[in-house]
XYZ file of C-alpha atoms in Angstrom:
540
model
C -17.816 49.233 -12.076
C -15.441 47.781 -9.573
C -15.095 44.044 -8.958
C -14.857 43.703 -5.238
C -13.561 40.256 -3.714
C -14.497 41.870 -0.371
C -18.369 41.525 -1.543
C -17.667 37.946 -2.264
C -20.156 34.743 -0.961
C -20.682 34.147 2.119
C -20.920 37.201 4.312
C -21.031 36.057 7.966
C -19.968 37.690 11.285
C -20.134 36.626 15.283
C -18.808 38.590 17.894
C -16.987 36.733 20.629
C -19.575 35.694 23.098
C -22.823 35.599 20.946
C -23.988 32.673 18.473
C -24.481 34.323 15.439
C -23.980 31.556 12.913
C -24.401 32.711 9.421
C -22.631 31.617 6.294
C -19.183 29.985 5.835
C -17.051 27.192 4.912
C -14.359 24.959 6.513
C -11.401 25.511 4.683
C -8.361 23.335 3.459
C -6.827 26.880 3.810
C -6.486 26.590 7.826
C -5.794 30.108 8.419
C -3.760 31.261 11.247
C -2.288 34.898 11.771
C 0.828 35.708 13.898
C 0.942 39.146 12.926
C 1.593 41.457 15.874
C -0.020 41.610 19.581
C -2.808 39.277 20.071
C -4.279 41.248 23.211
C -7.488 43.242 23.359
C -11.161 42.358 22.619
C -12.406 41.106 19.227
C -12.779 43.532 16.656
C -15.205 41.421 14.614
C -18.494 43.586 14.967
C -16.734 47.321 15.316
C -14.126 49.205 13.822
C -13.714 51.635 10.678
C -11.375 50.273 8.469
C -10.576 53.264 6.684
C -9.090 54.660 9.712
C -8.235 51.394 12.001
C -6.475 49.065 9.281
C -2.909 48.974 9.329
C -1.634 48.871 5.593
C 1.349 47.696 6.263
C 0.135 44.597 8.133
C 1.502 40.976 7.469
C -1.087 38.429 8.125
C 0.583 35.544 8.979
C -1.460 32.394 8.267
C -0.613 28.908 9.159
C -2.315 26.675 6.134
C -2.590 22.971 4.765
C 0.382 23.418 2.347
C 1.440 19.719 2.496
C 0.053 16.762 1.102
C -2.470 16.963 -1.309
C -3.652 20.136 0.084
C -1.754 22.580 -2.826
C -0.034 21.303 -5.698
C 3.523 21.576 -6.559
C 3.339 24.697 -8.664
C 1.029 28.150 -9.123
C 1.418 27.268 -12.765
C -3.037 26.985 -13.011
C -3.180 24.275 -15.803
C -1.044 22.115 -13.810
C -2.730 22.297 -10.227
C -4.327 19.196 -9.332
C -5.833 20.629 -5.788
C -8.832 22.398 -5.684
C -7.645 24.964 -2.493
C -4.781 26.084 -5.011
C -7.882 28.788 -5.879
C -7.114 30.195 -2.732
C -3.883 31.052 -3.394
C -4.282 31.480 -7.147
C -7.094 34.323 -6.511
C -4.277 36.583 -4.421
C -1.426 36.085 -6.949
C -3.546 35.766 -10.663
C -6.695 37.343 -9.595
C -9.688 35.713 -11.864
C -11.238 36.730 -14.309
C -14.762 36.848 -13.055
C -15.950 36.965 -9.465
C -18.969 35.485 -7.599
C -21.683 37.619 -5.338
C -23.406 36.172 -2.138
C -25.904 34.878 -4.483
C -23.252 32.734 -6.622
C -23.936 34.849 -9.615
C -20.897 36.277 -11.832
C -19.809 39.675 -10.916
C -16.616 41.609 -12.540
C -13.076 40.903 -11.357
C -10.212 41.207 -14.343
C -13.282 41.182 -16.783
C -15.142 44.470 -15.849
C -18.051 43.581 -18.279
C -19.101 41.284 -20.323
C -22.151 40.777 -23.391
C -23.825 37.955 -25.270
C -24.438 39.067 -28.858
C -25.971 35.558 -29.319
C -26.197 32.084 -27.542
C -23.107 31.076 -28.194
C -20.838 34.208 -28.445
C -19.840 36.172 -25.050
C -17.757 39.168 -25.453
C -15.457 39.715 -22.331
C -14.569 43.597 -21.859
C -10.957 43.590 -19.903
C -10.902 45.983 -16.872
C -8.613 49.084 -18.586
C -5.114 50.187 -16.007
C -4.194 46.558 -15.091
C -0.993 45.447 -14.982
C 0.853 42.086 -14.212
C 3.540 42.064 -11.831
C 6.299 42.638 -14.059
C 4.880 45.686 -15.597
C 3.271 44.256 -18.712
C -0.030 44.924 -19.521
C -3.018 42.972 -19.062
C -5.054 43.110 -21.997
C -7.195 41.141 -24.492
C -4.504 39.312 -26.056
C -2.939 38.341 -22.517
C -6.222 36.794 -21.658
C -6.472 35.016 -25.076
C -2.963 33.505 -24.492
C -4.083 32.337 -21.054
C -7.135 31.260 -21.681
C -6.139 29.186 -24.271
C -3.710 27.838 -22.641
C -5.838 26.733 -19.907
C -8.011 24.967 -22.311
C -5.437 23.205 -24.393
C -4.035 20.056 -24.176
C -2.538 19.143 -21.006
C -4.419 21.391 -19.004
C -6.273 20.359 -15.914
C -9.255 22.401 -17.345
C -9.421 20.860 -20.493
C -13.343 19.078 -19.219
C -14.548 22.361 -17.808
C -13.482 24.595 -20.963
C -14.542 21.923 -23.437
C -17.441 24.504 -24.549
C -15.132 26.848 -25.453
C -14.227 26.724 -29.792
C -12.230 29.746 -30.195
C -11.168 33.289 -28.931
C -10.573 36.064 -30.769
C -9.226 39.690 -29.464
C -11.611 42.600 -31.187
C -9.572 45.346 -30.012
C -7.079 46.011 -26.920
C -9.730 45.243 -24.141
C -12.356 43.280 -25.723
C -12.135 39.269 -26.029
C -14.731 37.115 -27.755
C -15.216 33.770 -26.778
C -17.283 31.532 -28.895
C -18.941 28.474 -27.935
C -19.394 25.079 -29.652
C -23.114 25.155 -27.282
C -24.948 27.823 -25.464
C -23.132 27.607 -21.823
C -22.553 31.744 -21.436
C -24.051 31.527 -17.666
C -21.986 28.142 -16.908
C -18.703 29.880 -18.478
C -18.801 32.943 -16.725
C -19.233 31.446 -13.410
C -16.311 28.661 -14.367
C -13.839 31.775 -15.054
C -14.262 32.444 -11.583
C -12.549 29.376 -10.136
C -8.981 28.331 -11.472
C -9.931 28.381 -14.983
C -9.880 31.972 -15.149
C -6.170 32.130 -13.810
C -4.320 34.115 -16.096
C -0.605 34.020 -16.074
C 1.964 36.795 -17.658
C 3.683 36.018 -20.990
C 6.957 35.553 -19.232
C 5.277 32.857 -16.739
C 3.956 31.064 -19.777
C 6.935 31.004 -21.658
C 9.103 29.320 -18.503
C 6.062 27.363 -17.328
C 8.740 26.125 -14.275
C 9.091 29.558 -13.122
C 5.889 29.202 -11.889
C 6.848 26.834 -8.895
C 8.294 29.764 -7.046
C 7.766 32.651 -8.832
C 4.828 33.035 -10.729
C 3.751 36.345 -12.350
C 0.182 37.340 -12.317
C -2.158 40.404 -12.318
C -3.775 39.882 -8.609
C -3.235 41.486 -5.641
C -0.037 40.107 -4.314
C 3.169 39.101 -5.421
C 4.919 35.756 -4.309
C 8.154 37.035 -2.445
C 9.281 33.451 -1.121
C 7.662 30.063 -1.576
C 9.100 26.859 0.043
C 7.108 23.763 -1.419
C 4.920 22.171 1.631
C 6.686 24.808 4.355
C 5.666 28.228 3.959
C 4.477 30.937 1.194
C 5.403 34.909 1.802
C 2.651 37.207 -0.238
C 3.444 40.783 -0.730
C 1.234 43.422 -1.545
C 1.635 44.602 -5.351
C 1.912 48.099 -5.219
C 0.584 48.549 -8.876
C -2.623 46.616 -7.880
C -5.405 48.906 -9.939
C -7.711 49.219 -6.589
C -6.221 50.438 -3.489
C -8.885 49.822 -0.933
C -9.799 45.895 -2.175
C -7.449 44.270 0.405
C -6.054 45.972 3.351
C -3.019 44.206 4.297
C 0.679 44.954 3.382
C 1.121 40.834 2.972
C 0.172 37.472 4.261
C 2.693 34.784 5.256
C 1.228 31.234 4.993
C 3.454 28.295 7.168
C 2.200 25.022 6.762
C 0.168 23.382 9.926
C -1.080 19.850 10.268
C -4.136 20.208 12.040
C -7.008 22.418 13.801
C -6.188 21.898 17.442
C -2.825 23.259 16.815
C -4.534 26.377 15.537
C -6.447 26.655 18.549
C -3.847 26.624 20.722
C -2.092 28.895 18.716
C -4.447 31.795 19.327
C -5.100 30.945 22.931
C -1.737 31.146 23.437
C -1.533 34.283 21.855
C 1.349 33.302 19.063
C -1.504 33.625 16.665
C -3.768 35.904 15.836
C -6.331 33.825 13.301
C -6.836 30.253 12.298
C -9.376 27.479 11.451
C -9.876 25.924 15.208
C -11.493 22.352 16.208
C -15.145 22.561 17.418
C -13.872 21.659 20.761
C -11.871 24.584 21.087
C -14.902 26.863 20.654
C -16.305 27.178 24.391
C -12.309 27.992 25.525
C -11.891 30.871 22.696
C -15.291 32.422 23.580
C -14.354 32.490 27.194
C -11.134 34.130 26.862
C -11.222 37.716 27.139
C -8.586 38.182 24.319
C -9.866 35.950 21.662
C -13.227 35.246 19.446
C -14.865 33.060 17.496
C -16.764 32.680 13.873
C -18.757 30.020 13.587
C -20.165 29.605 9.940
C -22.162 27.315 8.472
C -21.333 26.490 5.133
C -23.685 28.177 2.384
C -22.602 26.089 -0.310
C -22.711 22.295 -1.318
C -19.601 21.519 0.608
C -20.586 18.323 2.571
C -19.551 14.963 4.070
C -20.451 12.532 1.347
C -20.669 8.744 0.286
C -20.047 8.145 -3.118
C -21.248 5.211 -4.482
C -19.963 2.949 -7.510
C -22.583 1.734 -9.598
C -21.304 -0.559 -11.775
C -20.805 -3.982 -9.957
C -23.706 -5.479 -7.305
C -24.824 -5.420 -5.037
C -24.454 -1.389 -5.094
C -25.473 -0.950 -8.657
C -29.143 -1.765 -7.680
C -30.813 1.566 -6.658
C -32.839 -0.535 -3.831
C -29.840 -1.298 -2.357
C -28.141 2.542 -2.844
C -31.232 3.720 -1.368
C -31.149 1.170 1.900
C -27.643 2.634 2.216
C -29.144 6.416 2.162
C -31.964 5.250 4.778
C -29.801 3.675 7.159
C -27.290 6.579 8.209
C -28.061 8.688 11.114
C -27.875 11.829 10.208
C -28.483 13.783 12.813
C -26.735 11.808 15.547
C -23.472 12.362 13.174
C -24.224 16.168 12.697
C -24.694 16.537 16.872
C -21.778 14.328 18.015
C -19.588 14.196 15.612
C -19.542 17.973 13.481
C -21.098 19.479 16.361
C -21.792 23.380 15.957
C -22.725 25.025 12.904
C -23.126 21.421 11.399
C -26.458 20.887 9.315
C -27.952 17.072 8.086
C -27.265 17.023 4.677
C -30.162 15.425 2.444
C -29.089 16.531 -0.850
C -25.889 18.109 -2.871
C -26.980 21.548 -2.335
C -27.683 23.267 0.630
C -31.089 25.894 0.926
C -31.036 28.905 -1.187
C -28.094 27.191 -3.643
C -28.466 26.719 -6.957
C -29.992 23.085 -7.927
C -31.554 22.851 -4.091
C -35.192 21.310 -4.083
C -37.160 21.620 -0.598
C -39.165 18.833 -1.714
C -35.926 16.349 -1.201
C -35.328 17.467 2.306
C -35.851 14.336 4.520
C -37.821 12.361 1.583
C -35.616 9.427 2.647
C -35.281 9.938 6.062
C -33.079 7.659 8.724
C -35.090 4.391 8.817
C -33.359 1.015 9.872
C -36.238 -0.956 9.048
C -37.273 0.407 5.636
C -33.725 0.096 4.655
C -33.932 -3.585 5.548
C -36.944 -4.112 3.648
C -35.342 -2.605 0.678
C -32.486 -4.598 1.026
C -34.737 -7.963 0.883
C -36.431 -6.611 -1.792
C -33.265 -6.434 -3.435
C -32.338 -10.096 -2.889
C -30.352 -9.343 0.136
C -32.578 -10.344 3.219
C -29.217 -11.250 5.492
C -27.159 -8.247 4.117
C -23.841 -8.163 2.302
C -19.948 -7.368 3.011
C -18.756 -4.112 1.479
C -15.588 -2.461 1.856
C -15.636 1.391 2.573
C -12.454 3.779 1.712
C -11.703 6.764 3.483
C -8.348 8.851 2.980
C -8.537 10.704 6.329
C -7.407 9.038 9.754
C -8.687 12.217 11.766
C -11.321 14.961 12.286
C -15.115 14.646 11.396
C -14.488 12.629 8.164
C -12.873 9.754 9.939
C -15.364 9.929 13.089
C -18.252 9.748 10.356
C -16.800 6.913 8.495
C -16.763 5.017 11.758
C -20.650 6.168 12.679
C -21.761 5.197 8.855
C -19.853 1.522 9.503
C -21.909 1.131 12.390
C -25.217 2.399 10.863
C -25.070 -0.335 7.759
C -23.820 -2.658 10.312
C -27.287 -2.347 11.827
C -29.055 -3.480 8.448
C -26.757 -6.281 7.803
C -24.152 -4.636 5.672
C -20.776 -5.843 6.976
C -18.553 -3.040 6.433
C -14.751 -3.452 5.862
C -12.823 0.310 6.206
C -10.042 0.821 3.516
C -7.665 3.444 4.148
C -5.400 5.171 1.731
C -3.719 8.398 0.936
C -4.893 9.804 -2.696
C -8.490 9.443 -3.102
C -8.588 9.839 -6.731
C -5.834 6.819 -7.456
C -7.392 4.633 -4.760
C -11.043 4.782 -5.216
C -11.408 6.544 -8.792
C -8.891 4.580 -10.591
C -7.681 1.775 -8.731
C -11.337 1.120 -7.126
C -10.109 -0.466 -3.609
C -13.584 -0.249 -2.802
C -17.233 0.291 -4.238
C -17.717 2.588 -1.969
C -15.751 5.809 -0.432
C -16.296 8.786 2.043
C -15.343 11.793 0.412
C -15.296 15.412 1.651
C -17.177 17.382 -1.387
C -15.263 20.324 -2.530
C -18.140 22.229 -4.550
C -16.901 23.602 -7.557
C -17.331 27.208 -9.337
C -20.262 26.246 -11.155
C -22.694 23.927 -9.809
C -23.335 22.155 -12.782
C -19.789 20.740 -12.452
C -20.594 18.644 -9.546
C -23.110 17.239 -11.702
C -20.452 16.432 -14.531
C -17.853 15.648 -12.054
C -19.812 12.886 -10.077
C -22.264 11.568 -12.486
C -21.121 12.837 -16.182
C -17.570 12.734 -17.595
C -15.614 13.327 -14.503
C -12.983 10.754 -13.023
C -14.910 10.879 -9.579
C -17.842 8.825 -11.316
C -15.714 5.845 -10.368
C -18.789 3.642 -11.590
C -19.046 5.112 -15.029
C -22.535 6.206 -14.334
C -24.501 7.029 -17.224
C -28.235 8.874 -17.508
C -29.287 10.522 -20.523
C -31.643 12.424 -18.976
C -29.743 13.757 -16.175
C -26.621 14.640 -18.852
C -28.980 16.546 -20.514
C -30.653 18.389 -17.764
C -26.978 19.566 -16.650
C -26.468 20.802 -20.386
C -29.875 22.207 -20.473
C -29.213 24.198 -17.501
C -25.440 25.588 -18.814
C -26.898 26.753 -21.700
C -29.745 28.819 -20.118
C -28.770 32.554 -19.313
C -31.340 33.432 -16.473
C -29.916 32.087 -13.653
C -33.466 31.413 -11.552
C -34.607 28.834 -15.001
C -31.333 27.437 -14.605
C -31.558 26.698 -11.009
C -35.182 25.046 -11.594
C -33.592 22.920 -14.202
C -30.455 21.601 -11.668
C -33.690 21.002 -9.451
C -35.093 18.528 -11.953
C -31.216 17.156 -11.985
C -31.388 16.857 -7.964
C -34.449 15.016 -8.155
C -33.010 12.104 -10.430
C -29.646 12.030 -7.812
C -31.647 11.753 -4.827
C -34.637 9.244 -5.891
C -31.499 6.713 -7.832
C -29.481 7.055 -4.482
C -26.543 7.700 -6.703
C -24.626 9.794 -3.775
C -25.347 9.868 -0.460
C -24.841 13.200 1.201
C -24.562 12.891 4.953
C -23.671 16.438 6.364
C -23.109 20.117 5.848
C -19.748 21.020 7.558
C -19.097 24.587 9.226
C -16.355 26.526 9.418
C -14.632 27.657 12.433
C -12.467 30.768 13.135
C -10.704 31.657 16.168
C -9.231 35.305 16.467
C -7.472 37.696 18.676
C -8.448 41.336 19.233
C -5.762 41.995 16.505
C -7.869 40.500 13.646
C -10.761 42.928 12.344
C -13.398 42.290 9.815
C -14.034 44.707 6.959
C -17.749 46.112 7.780
C -17.601 43.629 10.545
C -18.064 40.590 8.762
C -15.787 38.147 7.560
C -16.265 37.254 4.342
C -15.576 33.741 2.719
C -16.464 32.428 -0.560
C -18.695 29.126 0.692
C -16.680 26.140 0.594
C -13.597 24.183 1.164
C -11.827 24.644 -2.114
C -12.728 28.275 -2.528
C -11.387 29.740 0.648
C -11.430 32.872 2.817
C -11.805 36.254 1.186
C -8.929 38.085 2.274
C -9.986 41.334 1.685
C -12.387 41.493 4.052
C -9.868 40.664 6.701
C -7.355 43.173 8.403
C -4.842 43.834 11.154
C -5.483 46.703 13.099
C -2.955 49.733 13.920
């Protein structure tokens, strides 16, 4: 059975002049291809990749490689930026993949079984090798997984359910868990936690800053921190048809407008563009655009501290929830492809409860009444943190501040550059505008925001909520796990622990040299997960 990255989450497409808006992401990996050429009609909806793909073509990518967008190393346990998974998948591959329904599917792990509720046996795919020619087997996976869950790793919390690992035979690794969490663990291993370096990289972790050795489809040829990355196809990769590119060159880019201009000028073939650039890309005879609403819980979110008054009062938090005009933000700030967010999970995602949509609608008068009930008839002053000075996040902060001002909450906007340090650690404000980047497993969203995660800045605790999350982690039936997470979503919404505002779309501009496997641009469905490069190729 083949684990195809090209069959990942979020399959979508638009033709050059159509409005066929389907699933996708806004990506921190803002991508621009500057491979040869740029003329001709968009191939997004036509072409046969078997005959048309230039297997030696280099897709040149303008990506957010500076600041907090990527870490200073490719070492999985030292990665601190969620977008690191974009490069991590290409270099290391992940143990597990995910299908469009968000269910675990094979990749470097070919299959799995559960002898009991706390035991998971992973069958490693035969014939896989690391870039240095060493064998990718159960012993290698054990070494990498034990390191990923060990002291000093960024994944100590997300892999905390693993109590031990044991090699049963050269291609079988047994994972013993401290509690039932097999389904949760499989999804977790589709993220950064499932990246396994070669023994040589583990022995010399500093080497992974520039020359990581993985078992993925691409080898790092050159890496300049914050500037550029050159990847080349690994000749020994087990599946010759999974990826159709000879390489990917990434160069740092600062904004979406620059990407749009590069595509329009012909100096770039593929890029994440600004909303204002859609019409120009559609009207040009040599470019096209894919506008893809996020199928996951990637959204702008108001993260509320729950420790200090007045925000510690649920009535105040609900007043804030009902004071925000989501429809206005969606239409005037985000634009095409955006959708108001009434809860943390989009329709069809595990945890989404249709009954919560619009349960607490935009109603300034009701919000004022809630403030009065809470003892704040004249409102109060509040600081609101943001680490963004441009784009939809910055503009949304301004609208939210105005909305809250209408119900008597006088907002002082506090800016910074490091969200975790400024908001979660130093508590520079009791509320923060957050561009939420979904985790590989939806239960991690609950744990990060309302459990033991650092972004639970108010140290909120709700035993009922935590127990539901643990119960969902131990549920093997995905439908039942989703039903349990719906109950958790109800608590979050009723207590207004988080204030989702708008789901963010992605907008990909491209020239006629870029085509998509089976006419579909495939994405993993959110900011932290990025584009599925197996769906993108260059035509001959």
